[in-house]
mmCIF file of C-alpha atoms and ligand atoms in Angstrom:
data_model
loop_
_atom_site.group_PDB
_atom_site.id
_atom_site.type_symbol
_atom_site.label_atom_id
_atom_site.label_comp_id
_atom_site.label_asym_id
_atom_site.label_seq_id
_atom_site.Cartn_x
_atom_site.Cartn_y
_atom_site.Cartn_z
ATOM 1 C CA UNK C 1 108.958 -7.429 163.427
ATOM 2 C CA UNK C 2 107.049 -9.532 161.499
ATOM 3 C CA UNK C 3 107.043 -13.510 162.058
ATOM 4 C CA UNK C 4 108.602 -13.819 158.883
ATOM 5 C CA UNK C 5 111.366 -12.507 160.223
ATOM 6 C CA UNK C 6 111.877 -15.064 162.010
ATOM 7 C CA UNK C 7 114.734 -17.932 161.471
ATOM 8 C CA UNK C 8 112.930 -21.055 160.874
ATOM 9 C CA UNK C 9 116.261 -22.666 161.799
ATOM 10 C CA UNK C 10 118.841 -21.752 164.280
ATOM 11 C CA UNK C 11 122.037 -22.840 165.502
ATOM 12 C CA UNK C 12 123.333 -21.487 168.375
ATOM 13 C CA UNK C 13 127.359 -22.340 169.158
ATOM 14 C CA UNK C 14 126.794 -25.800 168.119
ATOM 15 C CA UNK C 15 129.595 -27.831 168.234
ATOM 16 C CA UNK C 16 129.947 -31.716 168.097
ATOM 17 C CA UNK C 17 133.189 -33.441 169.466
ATOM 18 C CA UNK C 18 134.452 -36.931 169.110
ATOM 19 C CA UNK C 19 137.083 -37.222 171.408
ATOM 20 C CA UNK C 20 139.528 -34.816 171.703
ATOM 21 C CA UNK C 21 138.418 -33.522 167.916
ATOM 22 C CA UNK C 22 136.174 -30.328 167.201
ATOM 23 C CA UNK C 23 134.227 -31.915 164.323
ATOM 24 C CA UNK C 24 132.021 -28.735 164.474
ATOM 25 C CA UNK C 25 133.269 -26.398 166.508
ATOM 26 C CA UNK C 26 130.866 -23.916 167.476
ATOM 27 C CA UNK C 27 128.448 -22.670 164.478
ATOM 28 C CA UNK C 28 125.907 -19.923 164.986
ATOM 29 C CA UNK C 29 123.706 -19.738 161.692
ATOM 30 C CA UNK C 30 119.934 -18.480 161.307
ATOM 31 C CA UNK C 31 118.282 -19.638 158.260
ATOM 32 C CA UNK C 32 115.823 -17.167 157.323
ATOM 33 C CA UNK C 33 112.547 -18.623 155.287
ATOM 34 C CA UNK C 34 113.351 -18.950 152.048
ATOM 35 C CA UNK C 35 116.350 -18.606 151.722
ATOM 36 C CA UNK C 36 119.008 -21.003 149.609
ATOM 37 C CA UNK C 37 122.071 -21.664 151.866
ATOM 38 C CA UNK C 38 125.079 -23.083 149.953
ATOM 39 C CA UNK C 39 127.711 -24.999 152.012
ATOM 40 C CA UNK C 40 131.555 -25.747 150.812
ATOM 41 C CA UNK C 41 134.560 -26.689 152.128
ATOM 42 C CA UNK C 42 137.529 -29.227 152.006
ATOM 43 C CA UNK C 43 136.533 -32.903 153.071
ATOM 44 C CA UNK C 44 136.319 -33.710 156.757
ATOM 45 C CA UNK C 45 135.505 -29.902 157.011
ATOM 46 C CA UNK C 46 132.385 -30.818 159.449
ATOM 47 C CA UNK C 47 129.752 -30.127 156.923
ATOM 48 C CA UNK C 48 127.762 -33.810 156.644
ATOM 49 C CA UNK C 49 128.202 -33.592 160.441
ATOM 50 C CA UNK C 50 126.938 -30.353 161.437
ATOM 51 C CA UNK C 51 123.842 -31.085 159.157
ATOM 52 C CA UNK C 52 123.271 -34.111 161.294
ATOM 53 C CA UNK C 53 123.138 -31.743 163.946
ATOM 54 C CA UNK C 54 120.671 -29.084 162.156
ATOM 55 C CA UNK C 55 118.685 -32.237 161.334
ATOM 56 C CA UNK C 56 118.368 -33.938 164.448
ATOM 57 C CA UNK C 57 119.990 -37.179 163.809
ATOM 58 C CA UNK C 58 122.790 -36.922 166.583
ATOM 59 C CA UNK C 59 123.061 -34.619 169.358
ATOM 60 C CA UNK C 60 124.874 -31.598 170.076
ATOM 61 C CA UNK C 61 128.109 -31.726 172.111
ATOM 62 C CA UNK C 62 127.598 -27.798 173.154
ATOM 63 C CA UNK C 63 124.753 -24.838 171.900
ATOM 64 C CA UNK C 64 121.559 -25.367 170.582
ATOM 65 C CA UNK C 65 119.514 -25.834 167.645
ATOM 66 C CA UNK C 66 115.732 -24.326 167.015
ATOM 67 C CA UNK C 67 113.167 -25.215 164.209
ATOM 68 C CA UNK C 68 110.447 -23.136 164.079
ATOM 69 C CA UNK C 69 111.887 -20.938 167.114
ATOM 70 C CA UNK C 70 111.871 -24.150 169.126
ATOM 71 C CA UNK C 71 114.546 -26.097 170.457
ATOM 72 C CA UNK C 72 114.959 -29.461 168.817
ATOM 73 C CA UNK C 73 116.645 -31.155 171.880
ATOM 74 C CA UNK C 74 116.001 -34.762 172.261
ATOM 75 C CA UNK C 75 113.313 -34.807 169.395
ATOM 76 C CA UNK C 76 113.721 -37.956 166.853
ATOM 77 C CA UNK C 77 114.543 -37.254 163.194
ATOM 78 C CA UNK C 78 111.797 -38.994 162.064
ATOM 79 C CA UNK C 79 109.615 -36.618 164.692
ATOM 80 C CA UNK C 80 111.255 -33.315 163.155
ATOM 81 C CA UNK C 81 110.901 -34.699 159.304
ATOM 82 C CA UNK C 82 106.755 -35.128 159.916
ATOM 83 C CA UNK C 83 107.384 -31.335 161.230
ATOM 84 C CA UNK C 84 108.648 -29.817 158.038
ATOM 85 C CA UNK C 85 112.687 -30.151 158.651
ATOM 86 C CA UNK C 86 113.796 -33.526 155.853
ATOM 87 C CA UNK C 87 117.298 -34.118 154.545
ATOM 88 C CA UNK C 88 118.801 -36.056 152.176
ATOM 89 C CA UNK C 89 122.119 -38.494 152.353
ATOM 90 C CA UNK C 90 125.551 -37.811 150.868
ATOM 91 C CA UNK C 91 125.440 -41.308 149.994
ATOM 92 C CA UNK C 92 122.669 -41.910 147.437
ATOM 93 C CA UNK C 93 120.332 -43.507 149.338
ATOM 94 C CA UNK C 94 116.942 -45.647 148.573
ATOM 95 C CA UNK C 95 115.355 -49.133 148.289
ATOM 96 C CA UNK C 96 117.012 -50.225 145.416
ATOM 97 C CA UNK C 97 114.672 -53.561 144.925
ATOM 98 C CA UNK C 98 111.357 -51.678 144.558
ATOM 99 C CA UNK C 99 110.526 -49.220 141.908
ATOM 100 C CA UNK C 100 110.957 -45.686 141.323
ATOM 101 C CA UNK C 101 107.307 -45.412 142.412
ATOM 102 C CA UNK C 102 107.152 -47.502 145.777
ATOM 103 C CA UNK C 103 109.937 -45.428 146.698
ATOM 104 C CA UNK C 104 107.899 -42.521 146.477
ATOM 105 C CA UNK C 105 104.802 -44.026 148.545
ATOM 106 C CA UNK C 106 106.876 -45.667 151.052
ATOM 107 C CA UNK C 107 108.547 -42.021 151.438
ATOM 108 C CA UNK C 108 104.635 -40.438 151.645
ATOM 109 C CA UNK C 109 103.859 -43.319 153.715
ATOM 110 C CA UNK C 110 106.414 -42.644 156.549
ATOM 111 C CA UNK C 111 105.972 -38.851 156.536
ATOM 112 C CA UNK C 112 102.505 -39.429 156.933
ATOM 113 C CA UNK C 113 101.332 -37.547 160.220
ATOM 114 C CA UNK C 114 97.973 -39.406 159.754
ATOM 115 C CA UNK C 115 98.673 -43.047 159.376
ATOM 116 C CA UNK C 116 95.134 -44.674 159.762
ATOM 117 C CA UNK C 117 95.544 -48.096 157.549
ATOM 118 C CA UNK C 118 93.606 -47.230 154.215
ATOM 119 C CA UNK C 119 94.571 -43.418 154.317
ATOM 120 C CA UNK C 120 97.946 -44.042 153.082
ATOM 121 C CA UNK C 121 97.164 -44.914 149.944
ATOM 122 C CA UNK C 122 94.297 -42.650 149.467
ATOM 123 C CA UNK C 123 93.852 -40.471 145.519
ATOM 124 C CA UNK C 124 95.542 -37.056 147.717
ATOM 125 C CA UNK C 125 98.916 -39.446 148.010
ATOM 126 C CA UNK C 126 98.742 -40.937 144.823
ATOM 127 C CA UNK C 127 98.206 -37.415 143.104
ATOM 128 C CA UNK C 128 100.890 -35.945 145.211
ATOM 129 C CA UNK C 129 103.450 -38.708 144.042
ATOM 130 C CA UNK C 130 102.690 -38.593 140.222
ATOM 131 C CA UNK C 131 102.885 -34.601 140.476
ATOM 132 C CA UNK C 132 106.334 -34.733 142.235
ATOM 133 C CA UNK C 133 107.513 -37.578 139.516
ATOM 134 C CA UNK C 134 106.602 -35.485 136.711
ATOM 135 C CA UNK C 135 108.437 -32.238 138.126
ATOM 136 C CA UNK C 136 111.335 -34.076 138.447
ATOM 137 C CA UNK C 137 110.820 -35.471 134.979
ATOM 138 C CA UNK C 138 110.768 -39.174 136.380
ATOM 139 C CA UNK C 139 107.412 -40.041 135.184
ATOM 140 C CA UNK C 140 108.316 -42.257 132.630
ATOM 141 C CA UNK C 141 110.820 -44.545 135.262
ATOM 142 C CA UNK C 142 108.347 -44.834 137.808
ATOM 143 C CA UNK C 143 107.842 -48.419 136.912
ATOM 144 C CA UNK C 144 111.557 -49.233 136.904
ATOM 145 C CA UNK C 145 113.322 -50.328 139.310
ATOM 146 C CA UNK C 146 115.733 -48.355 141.778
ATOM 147 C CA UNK C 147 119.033 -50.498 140.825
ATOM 148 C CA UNK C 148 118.145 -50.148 136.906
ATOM 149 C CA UNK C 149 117.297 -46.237 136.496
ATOM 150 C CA UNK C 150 120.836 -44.126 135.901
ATOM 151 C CA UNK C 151 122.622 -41.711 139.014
ATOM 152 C CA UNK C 152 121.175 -38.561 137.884
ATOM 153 C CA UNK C 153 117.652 -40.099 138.225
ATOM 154 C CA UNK C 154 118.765 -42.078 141.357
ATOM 155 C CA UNK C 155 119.858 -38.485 142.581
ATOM 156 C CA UNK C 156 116.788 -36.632 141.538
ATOM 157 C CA UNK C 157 114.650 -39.841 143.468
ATOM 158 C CA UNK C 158 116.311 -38.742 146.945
ATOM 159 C CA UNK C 159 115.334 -35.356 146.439
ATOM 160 C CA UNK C 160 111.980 -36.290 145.040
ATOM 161 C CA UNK C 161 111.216 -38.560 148.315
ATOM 162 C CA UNK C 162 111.921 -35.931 150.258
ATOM 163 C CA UNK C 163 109.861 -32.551 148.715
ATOM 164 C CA UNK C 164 106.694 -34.845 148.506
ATOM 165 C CA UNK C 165 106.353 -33.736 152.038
ATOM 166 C CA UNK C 166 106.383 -30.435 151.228
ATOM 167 C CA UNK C 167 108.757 -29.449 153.635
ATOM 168 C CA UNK C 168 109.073 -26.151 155.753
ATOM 169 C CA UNK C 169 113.299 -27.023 155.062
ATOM 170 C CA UNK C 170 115.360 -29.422 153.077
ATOM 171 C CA UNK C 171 118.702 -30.349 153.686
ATOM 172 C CA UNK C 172 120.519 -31.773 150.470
ATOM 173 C CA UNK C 173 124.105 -32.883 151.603
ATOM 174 C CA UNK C 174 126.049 -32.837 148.319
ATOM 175 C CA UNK C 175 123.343 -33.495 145.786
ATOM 176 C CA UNK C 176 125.541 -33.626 142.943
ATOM 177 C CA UNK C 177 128.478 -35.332 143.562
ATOM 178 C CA UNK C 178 129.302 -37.912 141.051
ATOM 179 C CA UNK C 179 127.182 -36.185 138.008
ATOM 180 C CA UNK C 180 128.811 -35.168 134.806
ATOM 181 C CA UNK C 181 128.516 -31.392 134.080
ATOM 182 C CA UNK C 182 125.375 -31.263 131.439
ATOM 183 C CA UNK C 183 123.743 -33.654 134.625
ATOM 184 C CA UNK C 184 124.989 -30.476 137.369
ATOM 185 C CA UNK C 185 123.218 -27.991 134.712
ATOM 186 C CA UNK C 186 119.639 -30.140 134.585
ATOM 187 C CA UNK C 187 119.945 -30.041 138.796
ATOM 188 C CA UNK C 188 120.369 -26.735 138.560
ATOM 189 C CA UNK C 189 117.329 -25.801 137.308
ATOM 190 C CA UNK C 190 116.151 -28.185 139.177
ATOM 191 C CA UNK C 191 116.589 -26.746 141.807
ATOM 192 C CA UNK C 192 115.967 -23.038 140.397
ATOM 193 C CA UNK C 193 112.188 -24.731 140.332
ATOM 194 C CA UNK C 194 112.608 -26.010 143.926
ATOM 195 C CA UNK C 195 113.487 -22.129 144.934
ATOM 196 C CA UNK C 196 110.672 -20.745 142.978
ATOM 197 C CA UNK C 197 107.960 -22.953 145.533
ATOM 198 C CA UNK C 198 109.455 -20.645 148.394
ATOM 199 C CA UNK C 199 110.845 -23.555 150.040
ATOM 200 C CA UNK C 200 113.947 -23.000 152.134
ATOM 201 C CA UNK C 201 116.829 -24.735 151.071
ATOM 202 C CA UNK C 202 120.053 -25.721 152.800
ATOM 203 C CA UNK C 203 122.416 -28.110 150.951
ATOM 204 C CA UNK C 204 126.327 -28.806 151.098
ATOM 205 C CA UNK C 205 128.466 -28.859 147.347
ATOM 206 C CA UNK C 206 132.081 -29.188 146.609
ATOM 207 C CA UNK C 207 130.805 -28.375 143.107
ATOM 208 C CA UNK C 208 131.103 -24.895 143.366
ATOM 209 C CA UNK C 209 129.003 -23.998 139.992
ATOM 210 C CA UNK C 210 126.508 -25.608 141.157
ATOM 211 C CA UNK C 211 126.872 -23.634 144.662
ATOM 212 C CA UNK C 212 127.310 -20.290 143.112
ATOM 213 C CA UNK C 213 124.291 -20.897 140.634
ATOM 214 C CA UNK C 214 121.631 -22.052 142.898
ATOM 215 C CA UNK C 215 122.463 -20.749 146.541
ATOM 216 C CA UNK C 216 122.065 -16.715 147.495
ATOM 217 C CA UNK C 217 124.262 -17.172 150.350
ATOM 218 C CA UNK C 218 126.877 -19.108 150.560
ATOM 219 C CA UNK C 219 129.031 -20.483 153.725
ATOM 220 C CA UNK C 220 132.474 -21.679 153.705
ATOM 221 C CA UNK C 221 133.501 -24.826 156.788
ATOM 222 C CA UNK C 222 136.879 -25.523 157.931
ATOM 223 C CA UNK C 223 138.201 -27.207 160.451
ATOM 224 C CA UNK C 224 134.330 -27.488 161.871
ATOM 225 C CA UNK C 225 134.252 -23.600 161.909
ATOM 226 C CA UNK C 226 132.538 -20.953 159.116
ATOM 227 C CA UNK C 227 135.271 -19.359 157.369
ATOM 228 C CA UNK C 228 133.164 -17.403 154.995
ATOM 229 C CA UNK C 229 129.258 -16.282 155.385
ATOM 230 C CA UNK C 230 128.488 -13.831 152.743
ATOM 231 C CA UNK C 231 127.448 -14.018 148.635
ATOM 232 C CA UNK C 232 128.763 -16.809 146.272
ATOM 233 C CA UNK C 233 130.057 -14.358 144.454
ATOM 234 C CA UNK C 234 132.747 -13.644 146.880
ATOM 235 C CA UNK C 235 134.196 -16.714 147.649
ATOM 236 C CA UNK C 236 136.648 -16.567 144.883
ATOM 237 C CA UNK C 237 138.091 -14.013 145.840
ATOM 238 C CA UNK C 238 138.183 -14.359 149.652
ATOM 239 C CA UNK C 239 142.037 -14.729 150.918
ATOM 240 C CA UNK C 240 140.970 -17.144 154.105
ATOM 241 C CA UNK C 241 138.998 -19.383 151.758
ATOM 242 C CA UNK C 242 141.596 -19.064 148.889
ATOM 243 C CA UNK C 243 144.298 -19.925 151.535
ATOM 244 C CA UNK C 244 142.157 -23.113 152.618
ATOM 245 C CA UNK C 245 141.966 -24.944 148.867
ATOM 246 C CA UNK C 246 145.127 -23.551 148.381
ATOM 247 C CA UNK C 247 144.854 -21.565 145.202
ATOM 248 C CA UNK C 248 141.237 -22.479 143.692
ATOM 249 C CA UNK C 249 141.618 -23.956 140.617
ATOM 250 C CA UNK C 250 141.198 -27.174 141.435
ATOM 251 C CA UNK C 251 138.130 -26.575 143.370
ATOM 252 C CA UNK C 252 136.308 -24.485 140.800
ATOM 253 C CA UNK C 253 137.074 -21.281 142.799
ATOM 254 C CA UNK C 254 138.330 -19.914 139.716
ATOM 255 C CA UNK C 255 137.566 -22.259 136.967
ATOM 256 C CA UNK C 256 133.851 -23.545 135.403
ATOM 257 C CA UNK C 257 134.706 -27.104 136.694
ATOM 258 C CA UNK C 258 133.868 -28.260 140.108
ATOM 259 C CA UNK C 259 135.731 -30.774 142.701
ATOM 260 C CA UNK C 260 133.371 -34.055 143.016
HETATM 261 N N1 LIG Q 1 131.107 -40.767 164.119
HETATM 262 C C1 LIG Q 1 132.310 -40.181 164.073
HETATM 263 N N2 LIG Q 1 133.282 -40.532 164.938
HETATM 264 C C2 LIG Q 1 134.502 -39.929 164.910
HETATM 265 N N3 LIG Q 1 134.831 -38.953 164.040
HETATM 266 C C3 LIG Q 1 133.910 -38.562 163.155
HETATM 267 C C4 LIG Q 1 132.594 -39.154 163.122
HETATM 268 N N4 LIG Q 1 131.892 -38.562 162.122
HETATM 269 C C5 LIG Q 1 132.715 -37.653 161.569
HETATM 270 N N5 LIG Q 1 133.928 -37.665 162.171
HETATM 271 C C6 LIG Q 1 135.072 -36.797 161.826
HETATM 272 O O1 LIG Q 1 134.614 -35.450 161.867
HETATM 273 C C7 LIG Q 1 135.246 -34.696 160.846
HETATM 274 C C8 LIG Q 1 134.183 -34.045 159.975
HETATM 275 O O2 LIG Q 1 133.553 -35.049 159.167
HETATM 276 P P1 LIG Q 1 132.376 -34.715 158.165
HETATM 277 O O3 LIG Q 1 131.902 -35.984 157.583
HETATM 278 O O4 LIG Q 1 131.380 -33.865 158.877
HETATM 279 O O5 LIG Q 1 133.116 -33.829 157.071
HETATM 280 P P2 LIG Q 1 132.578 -33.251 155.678
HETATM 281 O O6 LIG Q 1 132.895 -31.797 155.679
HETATM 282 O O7 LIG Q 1 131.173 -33.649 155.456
HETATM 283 O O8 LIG Q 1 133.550 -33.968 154.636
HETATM 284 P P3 LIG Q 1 133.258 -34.494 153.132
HETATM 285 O O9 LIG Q 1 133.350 -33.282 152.246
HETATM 286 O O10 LIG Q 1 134.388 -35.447 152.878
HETATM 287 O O11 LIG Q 1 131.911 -35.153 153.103
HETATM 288 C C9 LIG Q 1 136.168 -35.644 160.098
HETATM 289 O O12 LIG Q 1 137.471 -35.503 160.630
HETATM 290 C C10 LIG Q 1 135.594 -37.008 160.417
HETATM 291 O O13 LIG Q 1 136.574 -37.999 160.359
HETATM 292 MG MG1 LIG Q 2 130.199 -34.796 154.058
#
């Protein structure tokens, strides 16, 4: 076995409870490098919470969760995002005062694992940011400010701050929500270009067009369990899942439009 057969992230019968509720309730999952992970499922599912989990930013109730084969226990987010595992917020998030552009060197600045005074802002970052801007075709907003640019470009910002670290994974949780349908189709390839860097990618949709377009695996939560672990293409047609949103169609299961 190679070492790129390894997981680069593992959860082991993680589970999270808040009183007497399961909010995850006991998720094994290996995230091979790579790989695109798609995650769906009704609200209150456990999704947002079992990537806070995955990501570090509250602990496990029960099992155990491994980056890079090692266990993350006790390890700041902030620690983990310098070591390659970054997420993004469900709720857009940002400083919405400063521009499109100190977003981006703030984000550089506080991923920096060297952060010497006079480094930071050193030609490597600067390059770094105005190659990220332009992939994500924000080049031409990077003097504007946060609170003036449109949500697709607000949405495309979050992800931006978080690949110009290069991660080993990113977590998007629900990177589309909110965006009309010609704005799902420009993430999607988007993201297609994301893919093509090798990183691996983990994100949460209720748009499921965007879920069966970008992810090659997809996983279905419920009730803080995985219903479904198998190809997008199956969901559809999956009786458990298809009992769940009971019937489909308003979740995109069977039609081109998605839930928001
Ligand atoms: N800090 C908390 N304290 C108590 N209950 C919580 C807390 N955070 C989440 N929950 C509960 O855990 C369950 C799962 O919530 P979570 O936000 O993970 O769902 P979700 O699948 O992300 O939903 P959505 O699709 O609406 O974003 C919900 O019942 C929620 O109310
Ligand atoms: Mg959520």
């Amino acid at each position: 076995m190679t070492d790129k057969a390894l997981p680069v992230l593992e959860a082991r019968a993680v589970a999270k409870h808040y009183g007497a509720l399961a909010a995850v309730d006991g998720i094994d999952l290996k995230v091979m490098p790579g790989q695109t992970i798609g995650i769906g499922g009704p609200n209150g599912a456990g999704k947002t919470t079992f990537f806070d989990l995955i990501s570090g930013f509250i602990p496990v109730t029960k099992g155990e969760v491994l980056f890079m084969g090692e266990p993350i226990k006790g390890l700041p987010a902030h620690h983990l995002a310098r070591a390659g595992l970054v997420r993004t917020f469900q709720v857009t998030s940002g400083f919405t005062s400063l521009t499109v552009w100190q977003n981006m060197m703030a984000s550089v600045i506080f991923g920096a694992r060297d952060t010497k005074p006079g480094l930071l802002f050193n030609r490597g970052n600067r390059a770094r940011v105005e190659t990220t801007l332009e992939a994500f075709g924000l080049s031409d907003l990077a003097s504007a400010r946060v609170e003036d640019i449109p949500a697709l470009a607000r949405k495309k910002l979050m992800v931006a701050t978080a690949i110009v670290h290069e991660p080993k994974v990113l977590l998007l949780d629900e990177p589309v929500s909110g965006l009309m349908p010609s704005e799902v189709d420009e993430f999607i390839s988007l993201m297609h270009e994301i893919r093509a860097r090798g990183t691996t990618l983990v994100f949460i949709e209720h748009v499921m067009r965007f879920l069966t377009s970008v992810a090659d695996r997809a996983l279905i939560m419920h009730q803080g369990k995985l219903i479904y672990d198998g190809p997008p293409s199956g969901i559809g047609r999956d009786e458990t899942v298809r009992s769940v949103y009971l019937g489909g169609a308003a979740y995109g299961l069977e039609t081109e439009t998605g839930h928001g």
